[in-house]
Short mmCIF file of C-alpha atoms in Angstrom, two decimals:
data_model
loop_
_atom_site.label_atom_id
_atom_site.label_comp_id
_atom_site.label_asym_id
_atom_site.label_seq_id
_atom_site.Cartn_x
_atom_site.Cartn_y
_atom_site.Cartn_z
CA UNK J 1 -162.69 -118.79 201.15
CA UNK J 2 -160.46 -119.28 197.40
CA UNK J 3 -157.30 -117.51 197.78
CA UNK J 4 -154.24 -117.25 195.47
CA UNK J 5 -156.03 -120.20 192.93
CA UNK J 6 -156.15 -120.65 189.66
CA UNK J 7 -159.58 -121.73 188.52
CA UNK J 8 -159.39 -122.44 184.54
CA UNK J 9 -160.65 -124.44 181.54
CA UNK J 10 -163.41 -126.01 183.26
CA UNK J 11 -166.84 -126.63 181.43
CA UNK J 12 -170.67 -127.19 183.32
CA UNK J 13 -173.29 -128.47 181.31
CA UNK J 14 -175.17 -126.70 184.03
CA UNK J 15 -174.77 -123.00 185.54
CA UNK J 16 -171.57 -121.81 186.77
CA UNK J 17 -168.52 -122.68 184.61
CA UNK J 18 -166.37 -122.42 187.10
CA UNK J 19 -167.81 -121.35 190.02
CA UNK J 20 -171.04 -121.98 191.65
CA UNK J 21 -172.76 -120.11 194.92
CA UNK J 22 -176.32 -119.98 195.83
CA UNK J 23 -178.78 -120.28 198.87
CA UNK J 24 -177.81 -117.78 201.72
CA UNK J 25 -174.17 -118.82 200.71
CA UNK J 26 -170.61 -116.81 201.12
CA UNK J 27 -167.93 -116.74 198.47
CA UNK J 28 -164.96 -114.89 199.14
CA UNK J 29 -161.78 -114.79 195.58
CA UNK J 30 -158.77 -113.02 196.80
CA UNK J 31 -155.69 -112.53 194.78
CA UNK J 32 -156.90 -115.00 192.02
CA UNK J 33 -157.46 -115.80 188.49
CA UNK J 34 -160.87 -117.01 186.90
CA UNK J 35 -159.89 -117.91 183.39
CA UNK J 36 -161.40 -119.46 180.04
CA UNK J 37 -164.41 -121.39 181.76
CA UNK J 38 -167.55 -122.14 180.10
CA UNK J 39 -171.19 -123.36 180.61
CA UNK J 40 -171.78 -125.40 177.47
CA UNK J 41 -175.62 -126.11 177.57
CA UNK J 42 -178.31 -123.88 176.27
CA UNK J 43 -179.78 -121.56 178.66
CA UNK J 44 -176.69 -121.97 181.18
CA UNK J 45 -175.56 -118.74 183.17
CA UNK J 46 -172.10 -117.86 184.83
CA UNK J 47 -169.64 -118.94 182.48
CA UNK J 48 -166.53 -117.28 185.46
CA UNK J 49 -168.99 -117.09 188.32
CA UNK J 50 -172.61 -117.62 188.86
CA UNK J 51 -174.29 -116.50 192.35
CA UNK J 52 -177.67 -116.41 193.33
CA UNK J 53 -180.18 -116.84 195.73
CA UNK J 54 -179.21 -114.61 198.64
CA UNK J 55 -175.85 -115.87 198.57
CA UNK J 56 -173.41 -113.36 199.25
CA UNK J 57 -169.96 -112.86 197.04
CA UNK J 58 -166.90 -110.65 197.36
CA UNK J 59 -163.60 -110.34 194.62
CA UNK J 60 -161.00 -108.92 195.36
CA UNK J 61 -157.39 -108.10 193.64
CA UNK J 62 -158.36 -110.86 190.85
CA UNK J 63 -158.91 -111.30 187.21
CA UNK J 64 -161.42 -112.85 185.37
CA UNK J 65 -161.21 -113.56 181.81
CA UNK J 66 -161.87 -115.32 178.42
CA UNK J 67 -164.61 -117.19 180.55
CA UNK J 68 -168.17 -117.43 178.52
CA UNK J 69 -171.65 -118.53 178.65
CA UNK J 70 -174.28 -119.54 176.57
CA UNK J 71 -176.84 -117.50 177.71
CA UNK J 72 -176.10 -114.26 180.50
CA UNK J 73 -173.33 -113.36 182.01
CA UNK J 74 -170.12 -114.16 179.97
CA UNK J 75 -167.28 -113.38 183.24
CA UNK J 76 -170.04 -112.94 186.60
CA UNK J 77 -173.99 -113.93 187.10
CA UNK J 78 -175.27 -112.47 189.92
CA UNK J 79 -179.23 -112.63 190.74
CA UNK J 80 -181.72 -112.76 193.21
CA UNK J 81 -181.20 -111.04 196.11
CA UNK J 82 -178.08 -110.86 197.90
CA UNK J 83 -174.98 -108.79 196.80
CA UNK J 84 -171.69 -108.95 194.65
CA UNK J 85 -168.72 -107.04 195.65
CA UNK J 86 -165.82 -106.36 192.95
CA UNK J 87 -162.52 -104.30 194.21
CA UNK J 88 -159.52 -103.94 192.65
CA UNK J 89 -159.72 -106.56 190.00
CA UNK J 90 -159.90 -107.14 185.91
CA UNK J 91 -162.59 -108.50 184.41
CA UNK J 92 -161.43 -108.74 180.96
CA UNK J 93 -162.21 -110.71 177.61
CA UNK J 94 -165.58 -112.56 178.51
CA UNK J 95 -168.29 -113.41 176.42
CA UNK J 96 -172.02 -113.96 176.62
CA UNK J 97 -174.47 -115.00 174.01
CA UNK J 98 -176.88 -113.05 174.89
CA UNK J 99 -176.94 -110.18 178.35
CA UNK J 100 -174.14 -108.78 179.73
CA UNK J 101 -170.61 -110.04 178.71
CA UNK J 102 -168.50 -108.81 181.80
CA UNK J 103 -171.27 -109.06 184.60
CA UNK J 104 -175.14 -109.74 184.45
CA UNK J 105 -176.84 -108.02 187.35
CA UNK J 106 -180.50 -108.47 187.77
CA UNK J 107 -183.61 -108.97 190.04
CA UNK J 108 -182.34 -107.64 193.44
CA UNK J 109 -178.88 -108.04 193.47
CA UNK J 110 -176.46 -105.26 194.15
CA UNK J 111 -173.14 -104.76 192.48
CA UNK J 112 -170.68 -103.18 193.96
CA UNK J 113 -167.83 -102.25 191.53
CA UNK J 114 -164.54 -100.59 193.19
CA UNK J 115 -161.45 -99.78 191.36
CA UNK J 116 -161.78 -102.12 189.19
CA UNK J 117 -161.70 -102.56 185.16
CA UNK J 118 -164.07 -104.25 182.50
CA UNK J 119 -162.69 -104.35 179.30
CA UNK J 120 -163.05 -106.73 175.83
CA UNK J 121 -165.90 -107.79 176.84
CA UNK J 122 -168.78 -108.86 174.83
CA UNK J 123 -172.41 -109.57 173.92
CA UNK J 124 -175.39 -109.28 172.33
CA UNK J 125 -176.62 -106.70 175.09
CA UNK J 126 -174.38 -105.00 177.69
CA UNK J 127 -171.31 -105.74 176.31
CA UNK J 128 -169.49 -104.85 179.75
CA UNK J 129 -172.33 -104.84 182.41
CA UNK J 130 -176.07 -106.27 181.93
CA UNK J 131 -178.14 -104.59 184.92
CA UNK J 132 -182.23 -105.30 184.99
CA UNK J 133 -184.84 -105.86 187.37
CA UNK J 134 -184.09 -104.15 190.19
CA UNK J 135 -180.33 -105.27 189.59
CA UNK J 136 -178.58 -101.86 191.06
CA UNK J 137 -174.82 -100.99 190.20
CA UNK J 138 -172.85 -99.00 191.92
CA UNK J 139 -169.44 -98.66 190.17
CA UNK J 140 -166.95 -96.04 192.27
CA UNK J 141 -163.18 -95.35 190.95
CA UNK J 142 -164.26 -98.13 187.66
CA UNK J 143 -162.58 -97.92 184.28
CA UNK J 144 -165.40 -99.90 181.54
CA UNK J 145 -163.44 -99.70 177.85
CA UNK J 146 -163.13 -101.48 175.06
CA UNK J 147 -166.15 -103.61 175.46
CA UNK J 148 -168.73 -104.38 172.73
CA UNK J 149 -172.54 -105.42 172.14
CA UNK J 150 -174.28 -106.70 168.57
CA UNK J 151 -177.42 -104.51 169.53
CA UNK J 152 -177.44 -102.24 172.69
CA UNK J 153 -175.35 -100.88 175.56
CA UNK J 154 -171.58 -101.30 174.57
CA UNK J 155 -170.33 -100.39 177.59
CA UNK J 156 -173.34 -100.93 180.24
CA UNK J 157 -176.81 -101.21 179.57
CA UNK J 158 -179.76 -100.95 181.95
CA UNK J 159 -182.87 -102.06 181.31
CA UNK J 160 -186.86 -102.01 183.61
CA UNK J 161 -186.13 -101.29 187.55
CA UNK J 162 -182.71 -101.18 187.89
CA UNK J 163 -181.09 -97.97 189.81
CA UNK J 164 -177.28 -97.36 188.65
CA UNK J 165 -174.65 -94.83 190.27
CA UNK J 166 -171.37 -93.96 188.89
CA UNK J 167 -169.08 -92.29 190.66
CA UNK J 168 -165.17 -91.19 189.05
CA UNK J 169 -165.67 -93.76 186.28
CA UNK J 170 -164.13 -93.39 183.14
CA UNK J 171 -166.28 -94.94 180.15
CA UNK J 172 -164.73 -94.73 177.16
CA UNK J 173 -164.47 -96.50 173.74
CA UNK J 174 -166.84 -99.17 173.76
CA UNK J 175 -169.05 -100.05 170.73
CA UNK J 176 -172.76 -100.99 169.98
CA UNK J 177 -175.66 -101.11 167.41
CA UNK J 178 -176.81 -98.31 169.49
CA UNK J 179 -175.89 -97.08 172.68
CA UNK J 180 -172.07 -97.60 172.37
CA UNK J 181 -171.54 -96.13 176.18
CA UNK J 182 -174.19 -96.28 178.18
CA UNK J 183 -177.83 -97.53 176.84
CA UNK J 184 -180.77 -97.02 179.02
CA UNK J 185 -184.30 -98.85 178.95
CA UNK J 186 -185.66 -98.41 181.98
CA UNK J 187 -189.35 -98.04 183.74
CA UNK J 188 -190.36 -94.74 185.25
CA UNK J 189 -188.50 -94.24 188.56
CA UNK J 190 -185.64 -96.12 187.97
CA UNK J 191 -181.97 -93.91 187.32
CA UNK J 192 -178.82 -93.79 186.51
CA UNK J 193 -177.01 -90.99 188.13
CA UNK J 194 -173.38 -90.19 186.70
CA UNK J 195 -170.91 -87.77 189.11
CA UNK J 196 -167.35 -87.08 188.05
CA UNK J 197 -167.55 -89.50 185.34
CA UNK J 198 -166.43 -88.95 181.57
CA UNK J 199 -168.12 -90.88 179.47
CA UNK J 200 -166.35 -90.71 175.66
CA UNK J 201 -165.79 -92.19 172.40
CA UNK J 202 -168.08 -94.48 172.65
CA UNK J 203 -169.77 -95.69 168.95
CA UNK J 204 -172.54 -94.97 167.68
CA UNK J 205 -173.18 -92.58 170.41
CA UNK J 206 -172.40 -92.42 174.18
CA UNK J 207 -175.35 -92.38 175.70
CA UNK J 208 -178.89 -93.84 173.95
CA UNK J 209 -181.98 -94.93 175.02
CA UNK J 210 -185.67 -93.96 176.32
CA UNK J 211 -184.22 -91.66 179.08
CA UNK J 212 -180.72 -90.39 179.76
CA UNK J 213 -178.39 -90.35 182.70
CA UNK J 214 -179.03 -87.99 185.71
CA UNK J 215 -176.00 -85.69 186.53
CA UNK J 216 -174.84 -85.37 190.09
CA UNK J 217 -172.58 -82.76 188.43
CA UNK J 218 -168.99 -82.51 187.39
CA UNK J 219 -169.34 -84.71 184.52
CA UNK J 220 -168.03 -85.09 180.88
CA UNK J 221 -169.09 -86.23 177.62
CA UNK J 222 -167.48 -86.39 174.37
CA UNK J 223 -170.50 -86.10 171.39
CA UNK J 224 -173.17 -84.09 173.73
CA UNK J 225 -175.52 -87.24 173.53
CA UNK J 226 -175.76 -88.06 177.79
CA UNK J 227 -177.93 -84.67 177.89
CA UNK J 228 -175.41 -83.36 180.54
CA UNK J 229 -177.71 -80.13 181.99
CA UNK J 230 -175.84 -79.04 185.10
CA UNK J 231 -173.31 -75.94 184.60
CA UNK J 232 -170.43 -78.06 185.77
CA UNK J 233 -170.30 -81.15 183.22
CA UNK J 234 -168.65 -80.53 180.06
CA UNK J 235 -170.56 -81.62 177.10
CA UNK J 236 -169.60 -82.51 174.11
CA UNK J 237 -165.40 -82.04 175.23
CA UNK J 238 -162.87 -85.23 174.39
CA UNK J 239 -161.02 -85.55 177.69
CA UNK J 240 -157.63 -86.17 175.80
CA UNK J 241 -156.97 -89.66 177.37
CA UNK J 242 -154.50 -91.95 176.62
CA UNK J 243 -154.81 -95.33 175.54
CA UNK J 244 -155.53 -98.39 178.08
CA UNK J 245 -152.52 -99.25 180.13
CA UNK J 246 -150.20 -99.61 183.27
CA UNK J 247 -150.33 -96.40 184.86
CA UNK J 248 -149.34 -97.39 188.38
CA UNK J 249 -151.90 -99.71 189.36
CA UNK J 250 -153.11 -103.35 189.51
CA UNK J 251 -155.40 -102.76 187.13
CA UNK J 252 -155.60 -101.16 183.96
CA UNK J 253 -156.47 -97.21 183.39
CA UNK J 254 -156.67 -94.54 181.05
CA UNK J 255 -154.08 -91.32 181.85
CA UNK J 256 -155.71 -87.85 181.42
CA UNK J 257 -153.15 -85.66 179.00
CA UNK J 258 -151.38 -82.93 180.46
CA UNK J 259 -153.70 -80.38 179.30
CA UNK J 260 -157.15 -82.44 179.41
CA UNK J 261 -160.21 -80.99 180.35
CA UNK J 262 -160.88 -83.17 183.04
CA UNK J 263 -157.54 -81.91 185.62
CA UNK J 264 -159.28 -80.58 188.35
CA UNK J 265 -162.56 -80.35 186.95
CA UNK J 266 -163.73 -82.73 189.89
CA UNK J 267 -166.50 -82.45 192.29
CA UNK J 268 -164.74 -81.84 195.66
CA UNK J 269 -168.24 -82.89 197.70
CA UNK J 270 -167.97 -85.98 195.93
CA UNK J 271 -164.44 -86.90 195.53
CA UNK J 272 -163.30 -90.25 196.75
CA UNK J 273 -160.22 -90.26 198.97
CA UNK J 274 -157.77 -92.21 196.39
CA UNK J 275 -158.66 -93.05 192.76
CA UNK J 276 -158.54 -96.37 191.17
CA UNK J 277 -154.20 -96.80 191.21
CA UNK J 278 -154.96 -96.05 195.13
CA UNK J 279 -153.11 -92.62 194.95
CA UNK J 280 -154.65 -90.47 196.79
CA UNK J 281 -157.06 -87.81 195.51
CA UNK J 282 -157.23 -84.01 195.35
CA UNK J 283 -154.27 -83.39 193.86
CA UNK J 284 -153.32 -80.36 191.86
CA UNK J 285 -152.99 -81.76 188.68
CA UNK J 286 -152.75 -78.31 187.18
CA UNK J 287 -149.85 -77.17 189.26
CA UNK J 288 -151.59 -73.93 189.95
CA UNK J 289 -151.80 -74.03 193.70
CA UNK J 290 -155.56 -75.51 193.52
CA UNK J 291 -155.96 -79.10 194.87
CA UNK J 292 -159.10 -80.20 193.58
CA UNK J 293 -160.71 -83.57 192.42
CA UNK J 294 -160.20 -84.89 188.61
CA UNK J 295 -163.10 -86.44 186.92
CA UNK J 296 -162.70 -90.36 186.06
CA UNK J 297 -161.14 -92.65 187.53
CA UNK J 298 -157.34 -91.64 187.29
CA UNK J 299 -156.42 -87.95 189.19
CA UNK J 300 -153.82 -86.67 187.33
CA UNK J 301 -149.91 -86.79 188.77
CA UNK J 302 -147.11 -87.26 186.58
CA UNK J 303 -144.53 -87.34 188.85
CA UNK J 304 -146.45 -89.63 191.28
CA UNK J 305 -147.30 -92.28 188.12
CA UNK J 306 -143.76 -92.28 186.42
CA UNK J 307 -142.28 -93.06 190.02
CA UNK J 308 -144.58 -96.36 190.67
CA UNK J 309 -143.75 -97.37 187.44
CA UNK J 310 -140.29 -97.83 188.40
CA UNK J 311 -141.01 -99.31 191.91
CA UNK J 312 -143.51 -101.93 189.95
CA UNK J 313 -140.05 -102.39 187.80
CA UNK J 314 -138.08 -103.09 189.98
CA UNK J 315 -140.48 -105.48 192.25
CA UNK J 316 -141.05 -107.75 189.23
CA UNK J 317 -137.67 -108.12 188.25
CA UNK J 318 -136.05 -108.48 191.63
CA UNK J 319 -138.83 -111.20 191.75
CA UNK J 320 -137.23 -113.27 189.28
CA UNK J 321 -133.75 -113.16 190.87
CA UNK J 322 -133.85 -116.72 192.35
CA UNK J 323 -130.68 -118.52 194.38
CA UNK J 324 -128.43 -120.50 192.95
CA UNK J 325 -126.83 -117.89 191.07
CA UNK J 326 -122.89 -117.46 192.00
CA UNK J 327 -122.39 -113.67 190.42
CA UNK J 328 -124.26 -110.75 189.10
CA UNK J 329 -126.32 -112.33 186.50
CA UNK J 330 -128.45 -109.91 184.02
CA UNK J 331 -131.06 -110.03 185.78
CA UNK J 332 -129.55 -108.59 188.93
CA UNK J 333 -127.47 -105.97 187.46
CA UNK J 334 -131.04 -104.71 186.13
CA UNK J 335 -132.05 -104.39 189.58
CA UNK J 336 -129.84 -102.84 191.16
CA UNK J 337 -129.85 -99.95 187.82
CA UNK J 338 -133.76 -100.08 188.26
CA UNK J 339 -133.11 -99.17 192.25
CA UNK J 340 -130.31 -96.39 191.56
CA UNK J 341 -132.36 -94.95 188.85
CA UNK J 342 -135.76 -94.53 191.72
CA UNK J 343 -133.05 -92.80 194.20
CA UNK J 344 -131.88 -90.49 191.52
CA UNK J 345 -135.37 -89.60 190.07
CA UNK J 346 -136.20 -88.83 193.96
CA UNK J 347 -133.65 -86.76 194.44
CA UNK J 348 -133.98 -84.68 191.02
CA UNK J 349 -137.62 -83.89 192.00
CA UNK J 350 -138.50 -84.11 195.67
CA UNK J 351 -139.85 -81.02 195.79
CA UNK J 352 -142.29 -81.67 192.83
CA UNK J 353 -143.95 -85.11 194.28
CA UNK J 354 -147.04 -84.69 195.03
CA UNK J 355 -147.77 -86.74 198.38
CA UNK J 356 -148.97 -86.39 201.48
CA UNK J 357 -146.84 -84.69 203.95
CA UNK J 358 -144.89 -88.22 204.71
CA UNK J 359 -142.83 -87.42 201.12
CA UNK J 360 -139.77 -85.90 203.35
CA UNK J 361 -138.76 -90.01 204.05
CA UNK J 362 -138.85 -90.66 200.25
CA UNK J 363 -135.55 -90.49 199.58
CA UNK J 364 -134.82 -91.93 202.91
CA UNK J 365 -137.09 -95.01 202.29
CA UNK J 366 -135.59 -95.13 198.57
CA UNK J 367 -131.83 -95.49 199.82
CA UNK J 368 -133.18 -98.20 202.32
CA UNK J 369 -134.85 -100.25 199.67
CA UNK J 370 -131.68 -99.63 197.29
CA UNK J 371 -129.35 -101.24 200.54
CA UNK J 372 -131.72 -103.86 200.76
CA UNK J 373 -132.27 -105.04 197.12
CA UNK J 374 -128.01 -104.77 196.99
CA UNK J 375 -127.88 -106.94 199.44
CA UNK J 376 -129.94 -109.88 198.23
CA UNK J 377 -128.73 -109.75 194.52
CA UNK J 378 -125.37 -109.91 195.95
CA UNK J 379 -126.34 -112.67 198.11
CA UNK J 380 -128.41 -114.83 196.27
CA UNK J 381 -126.21 -118.30 196.87
CA UNK J 382 -126.46 -117.33 200.43
CA UNK J 383 -128.40 -119.02 202.89
CA UNK J 384 -130.30 -116.84 204.25
CA UNK J 385 -130.94 -115.09 200.44
CA UNK J 386 -134.76 -115.71 201.14
CA UNK J 387 -135.41 -113.07 204.21
CA UNK J 388 -132.63 -111.14 202.63
CA UNK J 389 -135.05 -111.14 199.52
CA UNK J 390 -138.12 -110.67 201.55
CA UNK J 391 -136.78 -107.87 203.32
CA UNK J 392 -135.96 -106.34 199.75
CA UNK J 393 -139.28 -106.56 199.07
CA UNK J 394 -140.87 -105.13 202.38
CA UNK J 395 -138.74 -102.34 201.86
CA UNK J 396 -140.09 -101.66 197.93
CA UNK J 397 -143.64 -102.23 199.33
CA UNK J 398 -143.25 -99.26 202.18
CA UNK J 399 -142.03 -96.52 199.66
CA UNK J 400 -144.62 -97.59 196.88
CA UNK J 401 -147.35 -97.24 200.23
CA UNK J 402 -145.81 -93.37 200.74
CA UNK J 403 -146.32 -92.41 197.13
CA UNK J 404 -149.78 -93.75 196.56
CA UNK J 405 -151.21 -91.99 199.32
#
């Protein structure tokens, strides 16, 4: 198991620039950074991570970025049996000379992609993800944004016998010569199914290839190229999304505008219990008294997002407060100010914050957090500062957990 580790600036004259796992092994990567690793010889695969031959790999709460491969799998190469599970992780700015800038999956290996973002990856084919020869992909609450390829499949390319399902995912702003969003070059019997998914603003088209994806209901494309045929689909429709950024979760997402057609337009039957940011689904995003699932990776709730940003900001500021300060510094003042802002926000909007029935606890939790943070920052020179800081951080985390529900 690899936990809270940086794997950086490594080179391999074979497969696996950063990490290599094979032959029925088990690999677990948690809260780690795999960055700027590369394979240097012709034909080598898996710039950041190489996984094959029946081994199982899980990657959680991590970042895989700026890795490169001379052939396939700039960020990750996964093949030949066994599963790769990626959760709450960012895969960004990786490159491959051939296929799979972000992730390459093939040959009987399955990729389970959950609550993660693939952005800025590039390759000749399959800039974000390349899938072929039984390399099945199941993507839930995922964002595939701003990836590129030279030949085809800017966001995702499925080839030969690969089966793929994207549920409540957002595939936008990807580019290629053909099939900017999704490129399908699959054999008869292979299928790519979309459920509650946005495919929009991809260049030159949202979908291309010798077949079209199958609609499992309640999808949106922006140019009509995905041949969405269900009555619940929104074809040729602008989803009105914001730019890729911090919208309250651990991975970057695209937040729908207040007037976005994706709000409350998804299927309740196929609605995950949370969105990509771990905020509970479904919510009444239109404030019309009707609770329904949104299309895409993000469940719209402006007040929750705003409050989560405040809490995350307070936690980041608190982390910067260090022992040895004998009086309130600018940083500690900033923490106090942020905590007051959170309490005021909750006092003003208590009746409109869209959480579960525990929302009544928000005011009490916020005031407890403010009290504990103040106790910590006012005693930065005290011997028990570390325990005070830990207590304050726990109070903020409890508040954050209730807001996410």
